[in-house]
């Protein structure tokens, strides 16, 4: 690693997190740790059918059970909600129709959880069972009974997208070689260690909800809508967070249910999902089938690319429209593709809804793209790394689909991992392989989930008797956003992070933040914090200067001092001069979306870059893979806290390896095949290799102190690098994630029989994509003087 | 529903003696969290599959979600709340805080306790030895690297100085 | 939070008292030792009981004698794995105990419980709600088999790691009933039935395992599972060998997790006995051993692949047992390809 802290006193230092002590002593309070006096416990009755109409629900037996305080059904919460304004398709409790095994139907509040569970079992529901739709292929054709949702179409198609940038046909005509491949990426889930939990109270006409959510603001909005209460009667507080990875970014049924039950009973109500229910809440990685065709010149320069994706979305919209766009958006941010056509499709199936998981919609195409380019390199006799490098995007350019690339550390990341791993000098030996891949990710989406003109993040600072409090709506989900805030405020005010009190993720006391997802917090809340802190610093400096009788330029800030005064004394001077000391900062991303419909997904104020090498042994007889080591380099712009950046990178590598080798969601007979931690394979200490991390700093022009994201991007290259290393070891392509031993053995068998030496989908289905919206590409070079403008 | 069978159970938790009248089918996990307000012990599956609920029983890690209080009467139970001495962090807690080995922190109590038991029987474990000992505890955030580093660091510190608490702070900062 | 159903907890002081309680209560009661198998299954409502009979009285000694080692049923898997005498003389047994589940589970789980562990099936080891949704099967609450719908029987998989090893080592168990004790070869403890998988009376308490010292015997256990820890076996081979030079003079191969009971590979034992142990005979023996293994689609990974893997684990276990004298370590298949 190599992180700099030139000229900074806090930024760049590997400081522990502000909540480290409470976490290592067991004192951090997570939602399930709360048990206010007289709390009622809630359990939810869920659908046993993947697809059925509800004929009747009889809750009378449950209501009669001693200890049961309230029973509610969909009739009590009929208003629909959903994370995207265009897909308000969920109900907290469904009373008309269920769409997957696990869809919530009724809820009970009782004096203890045991009684609540028994009462759920006593509710009788009559169903009219409908034919379930369990695959992309089934969703594309006419169903026997009825469609899963009443919007979208034809059949069970949810969303179709077709975009073309530049002249793709001409690009292919110009190519010396073209190639087509089909890939499949199986769905998987976040599996946070903490099961979702929420506690609600209803006091003085106001609902207060503590929840293990990643976005208090979205929960706030959904509650207001479904409970039909003004936003000012609802307060949502993010409790200490036990892991999200994107899985706690939607508003969830149980959050609405406990709020409603609290309103009905006047008592606190708590619901903690069981592990099985967490699998049903899902919103995880979409299974995606992909087809890609690329043309290259003799020397490996890409002339055109055509990419198709089909996403298995599960039963509801969730973030699915965005996910669909994401499967096509970021191909161009790593490779210079002069002409690009993207056709995307998301279908509904009778499974738990998919949504955003670490890397939202981009790990699947990244896997396809990296392998596809390697295959092209083999076709034309070029070294795959060389081919990739020849097509790397350059900093300060605009892609064919109008994405603005500012800082870009691709070259450096690549060199770091290739050199450290000895990739180029690796020994060619059957059974041993190394794989290389690169990737890029957003530092926060450039546009909001729902249309609004508010800033994406705001920070307020209050200084009072020497104490500094920063208020921010962002939720620390373990990634360390609180540390980043404290570090920034401390840096600007010349104090230590421990001197900054943080108030975060509380809709009553903190200003808006669009939440901890899409890797946006450091970039957006960070910039807002800098702005707020600088305003505060100005006041402190002005007051100190006045007292010193010196110009403001002569007042040094740092080491706990403002000019001649201690920070505390300076704050008293400033308060005397200005009254109550508060300041605010906000961040709105630059308007950089391209001039076409659908351009809102993909733009980001900055992109992070990563490169990865995986070293493994793959046994030809058994197909078993043993990971030896992973090298990863990540361009984070600037590491505000290198300790946390490394932690994010290592955690991403871990999750990538899990997805690459073992994590998958399978369905059988209409059900999740194994909703348990034993059968859903998450790597243990013994399955994780050593990871060597390199932090690359490109100092982004717009990031806070030049920082970009670190929490998601480093997951992306790991997955293709694993599959590529298997090819290196055994000469077979595993074009389907996860790479399991049985797939390797089967590919080797096919190779021996003289068939194609691969395991993967045979074909891509025919999908009624609409005609492409044709978009003129922008000028490639960015105007350096005004990079923010379009 | 069947009648509840209640027993008076004497438990030794973190050196404190408690006598409780408990439904016999309540697991130690539930009793710690719901009857003793020791919510530092977390849970992720309640089926023995994740290790999150690990506590020490006579110094050895066991899963509180699969233990009945009646079965462990008279044995010494240690939870995360019993790891620090007053305000002095255990060297493992100190190292976890310093090195960022706790991200979301949800797996942390269980892993800290399992590591404590390891260091007590093997003060200088190899990296693979640490992996073996902690292999029943899943963590989804850290990729385990920082946890391995922290256990090594704590082991080294405990060897070089007598096991005495370190001031309860992370990197010289006061607790927030 | 998943919780246990209500039950009474009975605390007998002796095995005989426990057996008497069990025979009085019949199927309404079950024994519990470490509870690491039973409690998850009770939480998932795979058993319905009114009472649990605690086996906390079981002693926890390992007695090493000149002719045999006696391991009390209450010995935890962790202490069996760490026991010096067992590791030296019955290395395969210590090895098998050391790869069961995960470290914290091995501190609670007993060797007696491991011999009696319930058979497994991924249509069955699921919560009540899940099983209700898919339709109950004959092992609990239903009347058909979801894996093999036309089959009149249940094919749940024997998943004990130490059971096969104890059979390969020609061990005996002591069973205490209400009216006295009896001894049984470990092999006779099991039945080829996913539901009634134990041949003992439900009221009999297993009190100890005795492993005879067979001069020159070398043993090894190789377990296949997806991850390096936590997972049950998806195939395993227990091997005990006696060699005279390179000639096999005694051989016992027993497979785990490929049938409803630990599968003895007698044909392979016979094939190898009297032969020189080399790459070719090992391969041939493994082939023979694997033949009767019949994995079905009710455990992790595909059954085709698991079937292929049986040969590999047998070869590895044979090789490991044979090289035991030299003290070479075998890596678990799940962690490192051979
Ligand atoms: C996540 C997880 C992973 C696991 N992985 C494995 C694995 O890899 N390999 C494996 O073999 N097992 C595994 N197990 C199962 C279990 O932990 C072990 O088999 C353990 O040894 C069982 O012992 P116990 O004392 O806890 O048994 P208990 O749960 O107490 O009992 C198990 C059964 O045996 C009966 N019983 C127990 N003791 C006696 C006795 N002395 N006499 C008569 N009947 C008795 C009980 O009535 C019950 O039916 C796993 C369990 C979990 C939760
Ligand atoms: S094998 Fe068949 S009967 Fe037995 S548990 Fe599995 S599904 Fe049920
Ligand atoms: S809660 Fe998962 S092992 Fe106890
Ligand atoms: S720190 Fe989050 S699960 Fe380990």
mmCIF file of C-alpha atoms in Angstrom, chain A residues 14-30 32-35 41 65 113-115 118 189-195 241-243 245 270 272-275 357-358 476-479 496-502 642-644 646-648 650-652 654-655 658 663 676-686 688-691, chain B residues 1-2 4 23 25 33-35 37-52 80-84 86-87 89 92-109 111-112 127-128 130-149 151 168-176:
data_model
loop_
_atom_site.group_PDB
_atom_site.id
_atom_site.type_symbol
_atom_site.label_atom_id
_atom_site.label_comp_id
_atom_site.label_asym_id
_atom_site.label_seq_id
_atom_site.Cartn_x
_atom_site.Cartn_y
_atom_site.Cartn_z
ATOM 1 C CA UNK A 14 -4.792 5.059 9.425
ATOM 2 C CA UNK A 15 -6.955 6.103 12.361
ATOM 3 C CA UNK A 16 -9.379 3.777 14.123
ATOM 4 C CA UNK A 17 -13.067 4.341 13.620
ATOM 5 C CA UNK A 18 -14.950 6.586 16.029
ATOM 6 C CA UNK A 19 -17.159 3.688 17.085
ATOM 7 C CA UNK A 20 -14.364 1.107 17.281
ATOM 8 C CA UNK A 21 -14.490 0.828 21.042
ATOM 9 C CA UNK A 22 -18.228 0.392 21.256
ATOM 10 C CA UNK A 23 -18.017 -2.323 18.618
ATOM 11 C CA UNK A 24 -15.223 -4.302 20.261
ATOM 12 C CA UNK A 25 -16.859 -4.110 23.669
ATOM 13 C CA UNK A 26 -20.318 -5.208 22.554
ATOM 14 C CA UNK A 27 -21.823 -1.859 23.450
ATOM 15 C CA UNK A 28 -22.914 -0.721 19.995
ATOM 16 C CA UNK A 29 -26.706 -0.916 19.969
ATOM 17 C CA UNK A 30 -28.092 -2.651 16.882
ATOM 18 C CA UNK A 32 -32.404 -6.079 17.633
ATOM 19 C CA UNK A 33 -30.604 -5.105 20.840
ATOM 20 C CA UNK A 34 -33.371 -2.650 21.688
ATOM 21 C CA UNK A 35 -36.148 -3.769 23.929
ATOM 22 C CA UNK A 41 -42.986 -8.900 19.224
ATOM 23 C CA UNK A 65 -55.022 -16.445 21.182
ATOM 24 C CA UNK A 113 -42.202 -14.043 19.797
ATOM 25 C CA UNK A 114 -43.295 -17.593 20.499
ATOM 26 C CA UNK A 115 -46.941 -16.566 20.718
ATOM 27 C CA UNK A 118 -47.998 -19.643 16.833
ATOM 28 C CA UNK A 189 -27.365 -12.589 -1.999
ATOM 29 C CA UNK A 190 -25.756 -10.161 0.453
ATOM 30 C CA UNK A 191 -25.967 -12.359 3.532
ATOM 31 C CA UNK A 192 -25.224 -9.660 6.086
ATOM 32 C CA UNK A 193 -24.423 -11.204 9.440
ATOM 33 C CA UNK A 194 -27.139 -9.100 11.030
ATOM 34 C CA UNK A 195 -30.679 -10.130 10.214
ATOM 35 C CA UNK A 241 -25.616 -1.440 11.412
ATOM 36 C CA UNK A 242 -24.699 -5.096 11.112
ATOM 37 C CA UNK A 243 -23.904 -5.202 7.427
ATOM 38 C CA UNK A 245 -23.888 -4.591 1.047
ATOM 39 C CA UNK A 270 -40.190 -5.095 17.198
ATOM 40 C CA UNK A 272 -36.345 -9.170 13.582
ATOM 41 C CA UNK A 273 -36.334 -11.326 10.497
ATOM 42 C CA UNK A 274 -35.184 -14.902 10.767
ATOM 43 C CA UNK A 275 -32.307 -15.908 8.542
ATOM 44 C CA UNK A 357 -25.803 -5.750 -4.284
ATOM 45 C CA UNK A 358 -22.251 -4.438 -4.036
ATOM 46 C CA UNK A 476 -22.399 4.085 8.661
ATOM 47 C CA UNK A 477 -22.997 0.499 7.621
ATOM 48 C CA UNK A 478 -19.595 -0.649 8.761
ATOM 49 C CA UNK A 479 -17.827 0.866 5.797
ATOM 50 C CA UNK A 496 -8.624 15.541 16.109
ATOM 51 C CA UNK A 497 -11.413 13.265 14.767
ATOM 52 C CA UNK A 498 -12.134 12.188 18.324
ATOM 53 C CA UNK A 499 -13.009 15.843 19.089
ATOM 54 C CA UNK A 500 -15.880 15.693 16.614
ATOM 55 C CA UNK A 501 -19.195 14.419 17.846
ATOM 56 C CA UNK A 502 -21.259 12.814 15.094
ATOM 57 C CA UNK A 642 -5.990 3.987 4.318
ATOM 58 C CA UNK A 643 -6.965 1.511 7.030
ATOM 59 C CA UNK A 644 -10.597 1.744 6.018
ATOM 60 C CA UNK A 646 -7.821 -1.514 2.775
ATOM 61 C CA UNK A 647 -10.665 -2.970 4.795
ATOM 62 C CA UNK A 648 -13.150 -2.145 2.050
ATOM 63 C CA UNK A 650 -10.204 -6.798 1.275
ATOM 64 C CA UNK A 651 -13.884 -7.207 2.064
ATOM 65 C CA UNK A 652 -14.727 -6.701 -1.598
ATOM 66 C CA UNK A 654 -13.709 -11.694 -0.138
ATOM 67 C CA UNK A 655 -17.206 -11.175 -1.446
ATOM 68 C CA UNK A 658 -17.412 -16.066 -2.647
ATOM 69 C CA UNK A 663 -22.344 -18.328 -3.539
ATOM 70 C CA UNK A 676 -29.844 -21.124 5.352
ATOM 71 C CA UNK A 677 -26.314 -20.117 6.248
ATOM 72 C CA UNK A 678 -25.192 -23.715 6.159
ATOM 73 C CA UNK A 679 -26.253 -24.355 2.597
ATOM 74 C CA UNK A 680 -25.715 -20.874 1.151
ATOM 75 C CA UNK A 681 -21.944 -21.072 1.065
ATOM 76 C CA UNK A 682 -20.129 -18.083 2.438
ATOM 77 C CA UNK A 683 -16.342 -18.528 2.583
ATOM 78 C CA UNK A 684 -14.872 -19.245 6.017
ATOM 79 C CA UNK A 685 -11.469 -18.246 7.374
ATOM 80 C CA UNK A 686 -10.083 -21.391 5.740
ATOM 81 C CA UNK A 688 -9.877 -17.120 2.050
ATOM 82 C CA UNK A 689 -6.377 -16.655 0.641
ATOM 83 C CA UNK A 690 -3.915 -13.942 1.534
ATOM 84 C CA UNK A 691 -4.688 -10.661 -0.193
ATOM 85 C CA UNK B 1 -49.386 -24.839 23.554
ATOM 86 C CA UNK B 2 -47.639 -27.048 26.054
ATOM 87 C CA UNK B 4 -43.749 -23.998 30.230
ATOM 88 C CA UNK B 23 -38.273 -21.440 30.940
ATOM 89 C CA UNK B 25 -36.356 -24.258 26.581
ATOM 90 C CA UNK B 33 -29.915 -10.978 25.566
ATOM 91 C CA UNK B 34 -33.452 -10.900 26.911
ATOM 92 C CA UNK B 35 -33.196 -11.736 30.600
ATOM 93 C CA UNK B 37 -29.571 -7.425 29.061
ATOM 94 C CA UNK B 38 -26.201 -8.683 27.807
ATOM 95 C CA UNK B 39 -26.930 -7.767 24.215
ATOM 96 C CA UNK B 40 -23.275 -7.802 23.195
ATOM 97 C CA UNK B 41 -23.798 -11.427 22.184
ATOM 98 C CA UNK B 42 -25.188 -11.292 18.647
ATOM 99 C CA UNK B 43 -26.903 -13.870 16.473
ATOM 100 C CA UNK B 44 -27.069 -14.572 12.769
ATOM 101 C CA UNK B 45 -28.847 -17.899 12.338
ATOM 102 C CA UNK B 46 -29.716 -19.472 15.717
ATOM 103 C CA UNK B 47 -28.846 -22.851 14.169
ATOM 104 C CA UNK B 48 -25.127 -23.215 14.834
ATOM 105 C CA UNK B 49 -24.158 -22.213 11.303
ATOM 106 C CA UNK B 50 -22.507 -18.818 11.628
ATOM 107 C CA UNK B 51 -20.627 -18.517 14.934
ATOM 108 C CA UNK B 52 -21.936 -15.024 15.667
ATOM 109 C CA UNK B 80 -18.027 -9.858 25.233
ATOM 110 C CA UNK B 81 -19.110 -7.677 28.160
ATOM 111 C CA UNK B 82 -16.650 -9.583 30.313
ATOM 112 C CA UNK B 83 -13.611 -9.154 28.125
ATOM 113 C CA UNK B 84 -12.443 -5.720 29.152
ATOM 114 C CA UNK B 86 -13.388 -2.173 33.755
ATOM 115 C CA UNK B 87 -12.398 0.481 31.282
ATOM 116 C CA UNK B 89 -9.611 -3.055 26.910
ATOM 117 C CA UNK B 92 -7.380 -8.228 21.462
ATOM 118 C CA UNK B 93 -10.063 -5.556 21.675
ATOM 119 C CA UNK B 94 -7.377 -2.896 21.463
ATOM 120 C CA UNK B 95 -5.823 -4.497 18.391
ATOM 121 C CA UNK B 96 -9.194 -4.997 16.680
ATOM 122 C CA UNK B 97 -10.010 -1.325 17.224
ATOM 123 C CA UNK B 98 -6.637 -0.091 16.040
ATOM 124 C CA UNK B 99 -6.440 -2.198 12.914
ATOM 125 C CA UNK B 100 -10.028 -1.857 11.754
ATOM 126 C CA UNK B 101 -10.748 -5.537 12.285
ATOM 127 C CA UNK B 102 -14.345 -4.658 13.147
ATOM 128 C CA UNK B 103 -16.261 -3.130 10.274
ATOM 129 C CA UNK B 104 -19.958 -3.511 10.942
ATOM 130 C CA UNK B 105 -18.916 -5.171 14.179
ATOM 131 C CA UNK B 106 -21.624 -7.771 14.185
ATOM 132 C CA UNK B 107 -19.346 -10.810 14.047
ATOM 133 C CA UNK B 108 -16.820 -9.115 16.307
ATOM 134 C CA UNK B 109 -17.929 -10.209 19.799
ATOM 135 C CA UNK B 111 -14.612 -13.669 17.006
ATOM 136 C CA UNK B 112 -12.965 -11.774 19.853
ATOM 137 C CA UNK B 127 -1.660 -17.474 10.766
ATOM 138 C CA UNK B 128 -2.992 -20.861 9.743
ATOM 139 C CA UNK B 130 -5.638 -18.620 13.789
ATOM 140 C CA UNK B 131 -7.617 -19.546 10.679
ATOM 141 C CA UNK B 132 -8.278 -23.028 12.062
ATOM 142 C CA UNK B 133 -9.377 -21.702 15.435
ATOM 143 C CA UNK B 134 -11.715 -19.070 13.995
ATOM 144 C CA UNK B 135 -13.095 -21.232 11.187
ATOM 145 C CA UNK B 136 -16.508 -21.518 12.839
ATOM 146 C CA UNK B 137 -17.046 -17.751 12.783
ATOM 147 C CA UNK B 138 -18.204 -16.109 9.590
ATOM 148 C CA UNK B 139 -17.569 -12.463 8.795
ATOM 149 C CA UNK B 140 -19.025 -10.862 5.682
ATOM 150 C CA UNK B 141 -17.271 -7.494 5.904
ATOM 151 C CA UNK B 142 -13.559 -7.788 6.459
ATOM 152 C CA UNK B 143 -12.364 -10.619 4.268
ATOM 153 C CA UNK B 144 -10.701 -11.786 7.513
ATOM 154 C CA UNK B 145 -7.327 -10.158 6.728
ATOM 155 C CA UNK B 146 -7.491 -7.448 9.346
ATOM 156 C CA UNK B 147 -8.798 -9.931 11.895
ATOM 157 C CA UNK B 148 -5.768 -12.171 11.364
ATOM 158 C CA UNK B 149 -3.472 -9.150 11.676
ATOM 159 C CA UNK B 151 -4.961 -11.453 16.533
ATOM 160 C CA UNK B 168 -9.783 1.896 27.059
ATOM 161 C CA UNK B 169 -9.254 3.912 23.976
ATOM 162 C CA UNK B 170 -8.453 3.393 20.374
ATOM 163 C CA UNK B 171 -5.276 5.068 19.236
ATOM 164 C CA UNK B 172 -5.250 7.466 22.129
ATOM 165 C CA UNK B 173 -8.723 8.745 21.439
ATOM 166 C CA UNK B 174 -11.369 8.968 24.090
ATOM 167 C CA UNK B 175 -14.405 6.841 23.627
ATOM 168 C CA UNK B 176 -17.212 8.672 21.939
#
